[in-house]
Coordinates of C-alpha atoms and ligand atoms in Angstrom, one line a residue:
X1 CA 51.5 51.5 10.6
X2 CA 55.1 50.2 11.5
X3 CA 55.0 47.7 14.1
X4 CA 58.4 47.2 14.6
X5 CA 59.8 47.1 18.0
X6 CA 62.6 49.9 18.5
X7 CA 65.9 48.7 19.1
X8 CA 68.4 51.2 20.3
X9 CA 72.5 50.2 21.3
X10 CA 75.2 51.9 23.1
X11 CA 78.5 50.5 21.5
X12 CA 81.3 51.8 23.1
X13 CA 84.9 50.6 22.7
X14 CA 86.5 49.9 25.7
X15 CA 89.5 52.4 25.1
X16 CA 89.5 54.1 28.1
X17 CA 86.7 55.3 30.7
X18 CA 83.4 56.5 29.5
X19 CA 83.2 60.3 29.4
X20 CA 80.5 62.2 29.9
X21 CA 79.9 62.5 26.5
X22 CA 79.2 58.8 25.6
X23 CA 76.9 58.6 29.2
X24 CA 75.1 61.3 27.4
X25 CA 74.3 59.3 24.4
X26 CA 73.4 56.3 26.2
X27 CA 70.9 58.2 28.1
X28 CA 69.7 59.4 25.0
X29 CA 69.2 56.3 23.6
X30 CA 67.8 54.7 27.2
X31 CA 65.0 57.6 27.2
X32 CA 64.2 56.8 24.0
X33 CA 63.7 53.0 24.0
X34 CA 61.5 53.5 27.0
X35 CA 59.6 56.2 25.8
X36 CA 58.7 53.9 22.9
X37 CA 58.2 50.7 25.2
X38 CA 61.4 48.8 23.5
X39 CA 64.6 47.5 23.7
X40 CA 68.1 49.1 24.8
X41 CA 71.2 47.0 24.2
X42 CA 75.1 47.2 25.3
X43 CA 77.2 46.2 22.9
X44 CA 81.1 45.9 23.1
X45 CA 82.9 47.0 20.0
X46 CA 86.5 46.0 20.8
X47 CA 87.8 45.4 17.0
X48 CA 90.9 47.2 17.5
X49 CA 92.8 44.9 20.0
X50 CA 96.0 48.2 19.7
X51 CA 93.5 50.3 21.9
X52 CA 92.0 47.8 24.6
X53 CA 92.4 49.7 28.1
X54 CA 92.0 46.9 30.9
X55 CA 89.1 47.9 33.1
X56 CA 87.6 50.3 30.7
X57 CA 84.4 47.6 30.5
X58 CA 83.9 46.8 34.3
X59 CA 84.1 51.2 34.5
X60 CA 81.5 51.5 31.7
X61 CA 79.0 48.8 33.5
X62 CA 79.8 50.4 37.0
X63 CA 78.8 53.7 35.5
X64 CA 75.4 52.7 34.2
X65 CA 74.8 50.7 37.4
X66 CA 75.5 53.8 39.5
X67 CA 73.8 56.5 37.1
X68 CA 70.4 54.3 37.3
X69 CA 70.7 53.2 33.2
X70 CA 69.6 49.7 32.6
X71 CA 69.8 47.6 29.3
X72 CA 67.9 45.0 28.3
X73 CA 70.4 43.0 26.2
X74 CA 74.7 43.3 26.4
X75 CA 77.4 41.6 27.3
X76 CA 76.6 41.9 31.4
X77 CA 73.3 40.8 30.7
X78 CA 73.0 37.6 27.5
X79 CA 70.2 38.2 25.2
X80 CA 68.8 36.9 21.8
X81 CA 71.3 38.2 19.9
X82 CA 74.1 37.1 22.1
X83 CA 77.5 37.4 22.1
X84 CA 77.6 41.1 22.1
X85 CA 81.4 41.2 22.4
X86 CA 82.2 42.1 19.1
X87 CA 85.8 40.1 19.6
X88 CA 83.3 37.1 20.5
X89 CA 81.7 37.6 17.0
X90 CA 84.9 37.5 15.2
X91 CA 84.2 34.3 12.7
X92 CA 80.9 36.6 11.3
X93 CA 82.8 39.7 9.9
X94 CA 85.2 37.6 7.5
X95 CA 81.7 35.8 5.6
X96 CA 80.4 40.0 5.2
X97 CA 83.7 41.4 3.6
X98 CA 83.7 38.4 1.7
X99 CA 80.4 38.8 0.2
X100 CA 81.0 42.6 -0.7
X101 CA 84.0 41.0 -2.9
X102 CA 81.7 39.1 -4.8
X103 CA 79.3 41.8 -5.0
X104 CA 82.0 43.9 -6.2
X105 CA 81.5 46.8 -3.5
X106 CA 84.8 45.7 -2.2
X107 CA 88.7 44.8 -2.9
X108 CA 91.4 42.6 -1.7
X109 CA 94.3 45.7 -1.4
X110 CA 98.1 44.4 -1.2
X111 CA 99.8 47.8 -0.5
X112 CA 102.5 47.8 2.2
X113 CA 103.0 50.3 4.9
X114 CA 105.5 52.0 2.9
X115 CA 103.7 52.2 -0.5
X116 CA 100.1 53.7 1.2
X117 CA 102.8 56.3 3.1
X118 CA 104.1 57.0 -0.5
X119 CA 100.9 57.6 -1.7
X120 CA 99.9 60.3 0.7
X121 CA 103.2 62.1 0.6
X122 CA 102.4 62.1 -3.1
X123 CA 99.0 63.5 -3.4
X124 CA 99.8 65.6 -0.9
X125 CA 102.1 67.5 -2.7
X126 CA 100.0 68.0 -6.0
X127 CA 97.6 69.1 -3.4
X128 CA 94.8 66.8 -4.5
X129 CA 91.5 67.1 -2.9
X130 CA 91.5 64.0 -1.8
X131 CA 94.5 62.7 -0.1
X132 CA 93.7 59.4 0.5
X133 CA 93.1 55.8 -0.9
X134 CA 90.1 56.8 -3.0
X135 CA 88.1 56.8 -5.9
X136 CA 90.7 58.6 -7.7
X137 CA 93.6 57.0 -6.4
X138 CA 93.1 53.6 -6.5
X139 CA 93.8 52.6 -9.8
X140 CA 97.5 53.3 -9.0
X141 CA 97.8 50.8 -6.0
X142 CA 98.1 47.0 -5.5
X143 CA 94.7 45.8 -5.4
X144 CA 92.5 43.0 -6.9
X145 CA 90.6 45.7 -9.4
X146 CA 93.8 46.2 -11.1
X147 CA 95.8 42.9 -10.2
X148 CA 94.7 39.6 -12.8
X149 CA 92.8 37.4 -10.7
X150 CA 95.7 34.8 -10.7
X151 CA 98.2 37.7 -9.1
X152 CA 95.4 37.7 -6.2
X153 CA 95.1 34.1 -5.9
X154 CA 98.7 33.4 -5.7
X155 CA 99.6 37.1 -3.5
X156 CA 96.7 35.5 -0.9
X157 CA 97.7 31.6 -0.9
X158 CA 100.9 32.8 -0.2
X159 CA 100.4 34.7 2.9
X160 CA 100.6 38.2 1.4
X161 CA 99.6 40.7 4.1
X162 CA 96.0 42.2 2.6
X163 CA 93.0 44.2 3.7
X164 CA 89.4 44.6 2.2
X165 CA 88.6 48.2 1.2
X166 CA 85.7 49.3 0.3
X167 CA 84.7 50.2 -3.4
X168 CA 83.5 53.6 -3.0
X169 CA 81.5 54.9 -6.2
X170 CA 83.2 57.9 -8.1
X171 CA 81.5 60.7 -8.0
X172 CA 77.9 60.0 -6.9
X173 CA 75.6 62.3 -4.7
X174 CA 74.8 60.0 -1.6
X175 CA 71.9 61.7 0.2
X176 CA 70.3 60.4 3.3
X177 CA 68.1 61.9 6.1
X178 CA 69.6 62.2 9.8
X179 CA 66.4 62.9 12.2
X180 CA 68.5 65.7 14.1
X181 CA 70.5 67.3 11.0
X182 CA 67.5 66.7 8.4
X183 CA 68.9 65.6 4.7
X184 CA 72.2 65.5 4.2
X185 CA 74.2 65.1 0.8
X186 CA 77.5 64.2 0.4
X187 CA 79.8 63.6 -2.7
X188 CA 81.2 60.2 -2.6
X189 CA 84.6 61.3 -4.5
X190 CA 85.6 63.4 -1.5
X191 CA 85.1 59.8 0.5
X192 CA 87.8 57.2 0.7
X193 CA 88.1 53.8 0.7
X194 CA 87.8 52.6 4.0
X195 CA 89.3 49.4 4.9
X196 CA 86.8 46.7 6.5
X197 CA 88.7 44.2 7.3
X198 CA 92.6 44.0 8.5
X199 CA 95.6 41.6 7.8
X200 CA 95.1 40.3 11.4
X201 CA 91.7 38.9 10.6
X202 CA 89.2 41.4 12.3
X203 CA 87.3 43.7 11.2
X204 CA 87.2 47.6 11.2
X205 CA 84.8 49.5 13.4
X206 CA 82.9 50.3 10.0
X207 CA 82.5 46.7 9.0
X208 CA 81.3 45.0 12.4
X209 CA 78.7 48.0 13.7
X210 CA 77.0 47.3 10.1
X211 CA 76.8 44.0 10.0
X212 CA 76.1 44.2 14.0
X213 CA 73.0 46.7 13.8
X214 CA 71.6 44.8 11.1
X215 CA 71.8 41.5 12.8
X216 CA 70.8 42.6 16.5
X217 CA 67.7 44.4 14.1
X218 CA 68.8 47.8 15.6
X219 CA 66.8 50.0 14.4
X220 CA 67.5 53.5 15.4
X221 CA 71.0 54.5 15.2
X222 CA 72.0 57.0 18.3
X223 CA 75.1 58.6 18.3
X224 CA 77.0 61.5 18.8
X225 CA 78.3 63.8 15.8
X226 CA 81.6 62.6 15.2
X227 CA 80.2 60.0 13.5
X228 CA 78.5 61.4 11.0
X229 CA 81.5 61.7 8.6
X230 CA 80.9 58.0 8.7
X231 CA 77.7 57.7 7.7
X232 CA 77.5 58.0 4.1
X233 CA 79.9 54.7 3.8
X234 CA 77.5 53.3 6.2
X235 CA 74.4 54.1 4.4
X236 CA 76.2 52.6 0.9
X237 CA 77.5 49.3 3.4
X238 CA 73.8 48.9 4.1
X239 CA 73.1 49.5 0.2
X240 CA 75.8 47.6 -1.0
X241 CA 74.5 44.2 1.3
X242 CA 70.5 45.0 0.7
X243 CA 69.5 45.4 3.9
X244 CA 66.7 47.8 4.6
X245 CA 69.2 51.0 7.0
X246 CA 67.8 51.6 10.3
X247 CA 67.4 55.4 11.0
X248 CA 70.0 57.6 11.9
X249 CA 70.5 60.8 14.7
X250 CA 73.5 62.2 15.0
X251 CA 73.6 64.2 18.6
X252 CA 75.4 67.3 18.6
X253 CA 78.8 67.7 20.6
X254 CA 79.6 68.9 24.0
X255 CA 81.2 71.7 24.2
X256 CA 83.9 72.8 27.0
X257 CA 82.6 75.7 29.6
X258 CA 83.7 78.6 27.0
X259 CA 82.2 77.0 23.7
X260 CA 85.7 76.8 22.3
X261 CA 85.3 73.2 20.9
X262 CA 84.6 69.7 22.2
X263 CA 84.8 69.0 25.8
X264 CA 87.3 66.2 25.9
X265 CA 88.9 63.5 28.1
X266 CA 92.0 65.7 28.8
X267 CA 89.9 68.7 29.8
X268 CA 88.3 67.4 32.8
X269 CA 90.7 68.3 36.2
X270 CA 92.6 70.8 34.5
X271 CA 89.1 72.9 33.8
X272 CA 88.2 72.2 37.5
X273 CA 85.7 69.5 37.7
X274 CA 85.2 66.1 36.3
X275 CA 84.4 64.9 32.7
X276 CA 84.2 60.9 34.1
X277 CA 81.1 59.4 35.5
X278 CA 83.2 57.7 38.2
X279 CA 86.8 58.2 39.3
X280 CA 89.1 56.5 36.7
X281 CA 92.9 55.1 37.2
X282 CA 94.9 55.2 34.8
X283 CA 96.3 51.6 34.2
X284 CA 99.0 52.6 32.6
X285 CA 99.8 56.0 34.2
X286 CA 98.7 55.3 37.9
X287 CA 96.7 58.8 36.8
X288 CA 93.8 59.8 39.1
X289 CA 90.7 61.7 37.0
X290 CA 88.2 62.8 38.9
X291 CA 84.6 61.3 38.8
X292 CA 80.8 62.7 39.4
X293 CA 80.0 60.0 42.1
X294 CA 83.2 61.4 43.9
X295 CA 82.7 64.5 44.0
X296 CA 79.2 64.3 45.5
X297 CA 77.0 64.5 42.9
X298 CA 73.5 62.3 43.1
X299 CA 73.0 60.5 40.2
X300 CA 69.5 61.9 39.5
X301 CA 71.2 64.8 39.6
X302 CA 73.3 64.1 37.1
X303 CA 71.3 62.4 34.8
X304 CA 69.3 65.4 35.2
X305 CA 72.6 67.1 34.0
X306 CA 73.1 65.4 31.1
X307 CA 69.7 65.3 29.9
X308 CA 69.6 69.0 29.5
X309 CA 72.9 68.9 27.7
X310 CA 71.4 69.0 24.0
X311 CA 67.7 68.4 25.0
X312 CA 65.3 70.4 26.1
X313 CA 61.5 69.7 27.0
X314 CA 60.0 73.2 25.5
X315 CA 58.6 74.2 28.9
X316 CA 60.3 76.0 32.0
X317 CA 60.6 72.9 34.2
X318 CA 64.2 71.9 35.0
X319 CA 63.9 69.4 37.3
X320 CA 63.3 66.1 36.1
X321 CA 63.4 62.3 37.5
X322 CA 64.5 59.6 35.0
X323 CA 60.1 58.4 35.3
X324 CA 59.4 62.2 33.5
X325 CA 62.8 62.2 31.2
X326 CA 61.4 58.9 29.9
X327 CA 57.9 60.6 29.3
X328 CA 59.0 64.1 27.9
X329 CA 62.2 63.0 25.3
X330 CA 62.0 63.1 22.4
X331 CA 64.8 63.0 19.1
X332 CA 62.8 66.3 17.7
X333 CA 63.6 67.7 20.8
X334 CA 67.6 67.5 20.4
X335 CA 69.1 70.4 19.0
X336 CA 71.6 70.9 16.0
X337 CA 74.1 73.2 17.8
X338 CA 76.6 71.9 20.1
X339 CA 75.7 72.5 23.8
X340 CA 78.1 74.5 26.3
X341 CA 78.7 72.5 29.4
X342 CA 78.1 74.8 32.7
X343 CA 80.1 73.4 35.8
X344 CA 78.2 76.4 37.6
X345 CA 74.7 74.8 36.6
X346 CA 75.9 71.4 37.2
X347 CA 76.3 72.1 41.0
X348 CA 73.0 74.1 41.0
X349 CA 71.4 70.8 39.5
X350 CA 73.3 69.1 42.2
X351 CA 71.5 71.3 45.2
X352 CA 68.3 71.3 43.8
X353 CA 68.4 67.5 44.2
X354 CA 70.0 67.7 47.8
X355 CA 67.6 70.0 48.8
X356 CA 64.9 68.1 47.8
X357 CA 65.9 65.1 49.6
X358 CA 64.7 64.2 53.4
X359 CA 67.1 65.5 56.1
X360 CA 67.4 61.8 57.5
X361 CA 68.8 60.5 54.2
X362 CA 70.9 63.3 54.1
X363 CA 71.6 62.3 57.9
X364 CA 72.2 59.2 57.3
X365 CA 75.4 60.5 54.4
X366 CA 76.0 63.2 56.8
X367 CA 77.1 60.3 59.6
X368 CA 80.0 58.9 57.1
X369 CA 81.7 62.1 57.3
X370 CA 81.0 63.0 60.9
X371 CA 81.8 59.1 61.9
X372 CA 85.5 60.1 60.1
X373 CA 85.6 63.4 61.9
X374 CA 85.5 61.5 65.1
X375 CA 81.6 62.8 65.7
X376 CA 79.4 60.8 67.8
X377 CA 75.9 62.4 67.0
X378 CA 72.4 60.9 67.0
X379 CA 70.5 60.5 63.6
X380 CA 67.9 62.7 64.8
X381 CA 69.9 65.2 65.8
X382 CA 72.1 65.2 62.8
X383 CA 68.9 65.9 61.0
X384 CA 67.9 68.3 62.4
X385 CA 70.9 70.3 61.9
X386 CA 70.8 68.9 58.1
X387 CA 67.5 70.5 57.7
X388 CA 68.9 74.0 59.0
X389 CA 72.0 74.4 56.7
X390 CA 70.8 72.2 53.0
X391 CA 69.9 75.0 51.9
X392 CA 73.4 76.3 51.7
X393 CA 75.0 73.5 50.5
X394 CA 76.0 72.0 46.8
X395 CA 77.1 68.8 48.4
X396 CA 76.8 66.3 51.0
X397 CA 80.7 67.0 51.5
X398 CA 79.8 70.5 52.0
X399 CA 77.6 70.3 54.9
X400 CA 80.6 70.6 57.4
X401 CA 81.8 73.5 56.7
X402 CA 78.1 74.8 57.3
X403 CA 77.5 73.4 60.7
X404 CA 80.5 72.4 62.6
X405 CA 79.9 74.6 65.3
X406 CA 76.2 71.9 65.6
X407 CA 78.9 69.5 67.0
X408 CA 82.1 71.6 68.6
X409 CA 81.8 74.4 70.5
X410 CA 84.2 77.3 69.4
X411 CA 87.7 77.1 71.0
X412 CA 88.7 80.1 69.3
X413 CA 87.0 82.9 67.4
X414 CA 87.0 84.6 64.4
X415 CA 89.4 87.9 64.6
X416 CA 87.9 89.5 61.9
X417 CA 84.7 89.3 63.5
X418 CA 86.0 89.7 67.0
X419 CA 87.2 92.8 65.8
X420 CA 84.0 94.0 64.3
X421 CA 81.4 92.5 66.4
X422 CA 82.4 92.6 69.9
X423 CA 81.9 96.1 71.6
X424 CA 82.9 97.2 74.5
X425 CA 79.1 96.8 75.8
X426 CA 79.2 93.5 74.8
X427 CA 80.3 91.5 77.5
X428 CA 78.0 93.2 80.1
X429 CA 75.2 92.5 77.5
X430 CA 76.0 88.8 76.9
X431 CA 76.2 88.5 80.8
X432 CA 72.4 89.5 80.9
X433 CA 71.7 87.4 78.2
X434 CA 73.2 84.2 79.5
X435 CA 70.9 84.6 82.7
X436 CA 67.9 85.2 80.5
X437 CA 68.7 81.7 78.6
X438 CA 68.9 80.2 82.2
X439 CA 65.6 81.1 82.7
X440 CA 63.4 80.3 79.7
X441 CA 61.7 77.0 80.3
X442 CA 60.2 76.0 76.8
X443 CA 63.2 76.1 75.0
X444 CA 62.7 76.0 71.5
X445 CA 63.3 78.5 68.8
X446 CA 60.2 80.9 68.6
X447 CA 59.9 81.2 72.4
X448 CA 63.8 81.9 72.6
X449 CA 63.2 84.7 70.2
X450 CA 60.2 86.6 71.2
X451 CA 62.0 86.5 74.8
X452 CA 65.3 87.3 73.6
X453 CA 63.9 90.4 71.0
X454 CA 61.9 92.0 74.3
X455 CA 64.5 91.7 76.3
X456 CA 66.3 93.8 74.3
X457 CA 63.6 96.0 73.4
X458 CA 63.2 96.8 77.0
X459 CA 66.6 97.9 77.3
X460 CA 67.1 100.0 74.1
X461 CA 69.9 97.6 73.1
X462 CA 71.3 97.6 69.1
X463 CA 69.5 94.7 68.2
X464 CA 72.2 94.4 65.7
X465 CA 75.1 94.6 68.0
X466 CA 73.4 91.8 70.4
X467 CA 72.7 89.7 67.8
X468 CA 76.2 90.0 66.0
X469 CA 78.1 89.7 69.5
X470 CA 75.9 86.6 70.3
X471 CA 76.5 84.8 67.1
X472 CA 79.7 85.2 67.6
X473 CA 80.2 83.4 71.2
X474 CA 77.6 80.8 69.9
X475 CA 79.5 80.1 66.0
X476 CA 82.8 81.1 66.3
X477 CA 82.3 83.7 63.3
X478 CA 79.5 85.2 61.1
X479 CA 78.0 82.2 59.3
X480 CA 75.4 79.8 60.4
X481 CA 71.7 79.6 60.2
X482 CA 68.8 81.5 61.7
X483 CA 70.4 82.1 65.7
X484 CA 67.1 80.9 67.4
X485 CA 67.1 77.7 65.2
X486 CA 71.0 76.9 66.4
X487 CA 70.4 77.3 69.9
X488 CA 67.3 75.1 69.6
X489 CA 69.0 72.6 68.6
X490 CA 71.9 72.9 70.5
X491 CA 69.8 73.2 73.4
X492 CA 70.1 75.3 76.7
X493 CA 72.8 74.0 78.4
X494 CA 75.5 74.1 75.8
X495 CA 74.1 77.4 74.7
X496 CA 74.8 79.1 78.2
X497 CA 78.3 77.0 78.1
X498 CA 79.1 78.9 74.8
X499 CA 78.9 82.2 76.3
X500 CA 80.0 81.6 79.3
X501 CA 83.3 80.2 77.6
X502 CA 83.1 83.3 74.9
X503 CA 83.3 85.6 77.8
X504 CA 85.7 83.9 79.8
X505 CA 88.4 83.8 76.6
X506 CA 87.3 87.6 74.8
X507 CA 86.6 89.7 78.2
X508 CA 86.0 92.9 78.1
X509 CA 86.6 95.2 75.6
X510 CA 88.5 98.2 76.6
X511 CA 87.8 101.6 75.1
Ligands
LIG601 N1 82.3 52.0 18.9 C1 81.9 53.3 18.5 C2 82.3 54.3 19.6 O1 83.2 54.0 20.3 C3 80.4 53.3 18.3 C4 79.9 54.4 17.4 C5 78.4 54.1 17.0 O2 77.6 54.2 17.9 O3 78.2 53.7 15.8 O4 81.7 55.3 19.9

């Protein structure tokens, strides 16, 4: 049995803010080091110092902290395998790409800006397969397999701009098993030869996430799909140095709302709602993008979100906290095909979550708003009118909009309803009905009911056109909760206000 503790990694480069994408594979990974009791790591790879976006790694820790993901290890946090700043770990990389030299899985290369644009311009037009510095096209460049070893030593000693490619085999079948895709097999002459290391002394992406998994003992690589072109030159990097590969699952892309290829950092505001955890400024730009937290999602809820976005437990249940994620995921579980994201089903997650919630938590979020609006309400009674109107609400933000009328009493009235709804019986009906309210003692929603429905049983009214006319002096227009449960909680006195005040400004209606 293999007793080896699992070691998963997120390794984003800080080029920007995390999309939803990347949270995605973190959570992926964070479900499954917990479902197998081991480690989850954050590792920084910030190589290529021509893309470093200040702020990009305080948004990516922010995100996790708000989203509820936790590492064990990572540059926030120290660990045995500290520093996990890949620009920290610089003096490593240059010992690797030398020992591939001397292994001879790599090359010194010489070739100038100019001469590598040559060469592309060239195989381009003889329309070679392969376009780039390869297999096939090496033997035509300025490189230490086809300089004399003294040409090397004297190009390096004196200063010569070089990188390290790698020597990729000529036409070799490299196979290897992905735990989502299965086997795949790729021939190495359609590969090229990826540089490892740079003239200014760092190391490619390629170079320092081998050389990183391996020393951190990572031992399940999670990532998403675009990798995957990489990973035969990874698998032959791990070959080529002898170290046992960890094992490899490639997750499949998200896809925008209409399944026309991969959501992306520029789709979010223009396809109407965010693709960022958290709002994100453009440093450069001073441009806003919108963020989940901001927009009044829960974070459950949208963990819930992205769990479901690739993954699927095999059963009907949709709902599920981080505690059951951890116990349900699994890699088998993660489908091939890329995975539509639904805005539509994003908010649903969303409500399910709010409903769910007590109505004094959602009070107490409720308050921030009302607090702005000027409200002055008590927690309990802003419960109260939470727990009547959740269930037609997305959002915390939305709740306003739903039950306004709990807080101001209408100083004007729908026309369109007006219009509609009140009669020309209704103002000598709502006069009776105000001195009913007067008299009912027990004031609460079920008593105001059976009194109010044999009232006008008694009299033959339109139970309809009572109902309608009296929603509309107590709202303002046609929305709003069960009547009963409004005037509850508004309570007698304000409700006979209401229509008193409804009469006084609509009067009667002539004709
Ligand atoms: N730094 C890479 C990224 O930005 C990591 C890819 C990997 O997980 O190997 O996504």
């Amino acid at each position: 049995m293999n007793t080896k503790e699992v070691r998963v990694r997120f390794a984003p480069s800080p080029t920007g803010p995390l999309h939803i994408g990347g949270v995605r594979t973190a959570l992926y990974n964070y479900l499954f080091a917990r479902n197998h009791g081991g480690k989850f790591i954050l590792r920084i790879e910030d190589t290529d110092q021509n893309r470093f976006v200040p702020g990009a790694e305080d948004y990516i820790l922010e995100s996790f902290e708000w989203c509820g993901i936790e590492f064990d290890e990572g540059i926030h946090k120290g660990g045995p395998y500290a520093p996990y700043r890949q620009s920290e770990r610089k003096e490593i990389y240059r010992e690797y790409a030398e020992k591939l030299i001397e292994t001879g899985d790599a090359y010194y290369a010489f070739d100038t800006p100019e001469e590598l644009d040559a060469l592309r311009k060239k195989l381009e037009s003889e329309k070679a397969v392969n376009t780039s510095y390869s297999s096939l096209s090496r033997k035509e460049m300025k490189n230490s397999l086809i300089l004399t070893k003294e040409e090397v030593q004297s190009k390096i000693e004196s200063g010569d701009d070089y990188v390290i490619r790698f020597k990729m085999p000529e036409n070799e079948e490299i196979k290897f098993q992905d735990i989502i895709r299965g086997e795949v097999i790729v021939n190495s002459s359609t590969l090229d030869d990826k540089v490892l290391f740079k003239s200014d002394g760092m190391p490619t992406y390629h170079l320092a996430n081998i050389v990183d998994d391996h020393l951190m003992e990572i031992t399940h690589v999670i990532r998403g799909e675009e990798w995957l072109p990489s990973l035969p030159l990874h698998v032959l990097l791990y070959k080529a140095f002898g170290w046992k590969s960890p094992q490899f699952a490639h997750m499949p892309l998200t896809l925008k709302p209409d399944g026309k290829g991969k959501l992306s950092k520029r789709d979010g505001d223009r396809l109407g709602f965010p693709v960022f955890p958290l709002e994100w400024k453009n440093p450069q730009t001073g441009e806003v993008s919108s963020g989940y937290r901001e927009s009044g999602y829960f974070p459950e809820a949208f963990i819930n979100i992205l769990a479901f976005l690739g993954w699927n437990p095999g059963t009907e249940q949709e709902i599920f906290s981080m505690k059951e994620l951890i116990e349900a995921f699994s890699l088998e579980r993660v489908g091939k095909a890329g995975s539509r994201f639904d805005p539509e089903k994003a908010k649903w997650y969303n409500h399910q979550y709010l409903i769910r919630k007590r109505d004094k938590e959602l009070a107490r979020l409720y308050q921030l708003i009302l607090k702005e609006k000027g409200i002055d309400a008590s927690d309990d009674y802003v419960a109260k009118v939470v727990g009547l109107i959740k269930e037609r609400a997305n959002f915390v933000k939305d709740f306003w909009d739903q039950s306004s009328f709990f807080f101001v009493a209408p100083g004007s009235y729908d026309a369109k309803a007006v219009k509609k709804r009140w009669k020309a019986q209704s103002y000598d009906q709502m006069q009776e009905l105000k001195q009913i309210l007067e008299s009912i003692a027990e004031f609460n929603s079920e008593n105001i009911e059976k009194i109010i429905k044999d009232w006008i049983e008694k009299k033959e009214y339109s139970i309809g056109a009572v109902m309608n006319a009296f929603r509309l002096l107590i709202v303002g227009a046609t929305i709003g909760p069960h009547l009963f449960d409004i005037l509850a909680v508004i309570g007698k006195e304000e409700s006979v206000q209401r229509i008193k005040n409804g009469l006084g400004i609509l009067g009667r209606k002539m004709g």
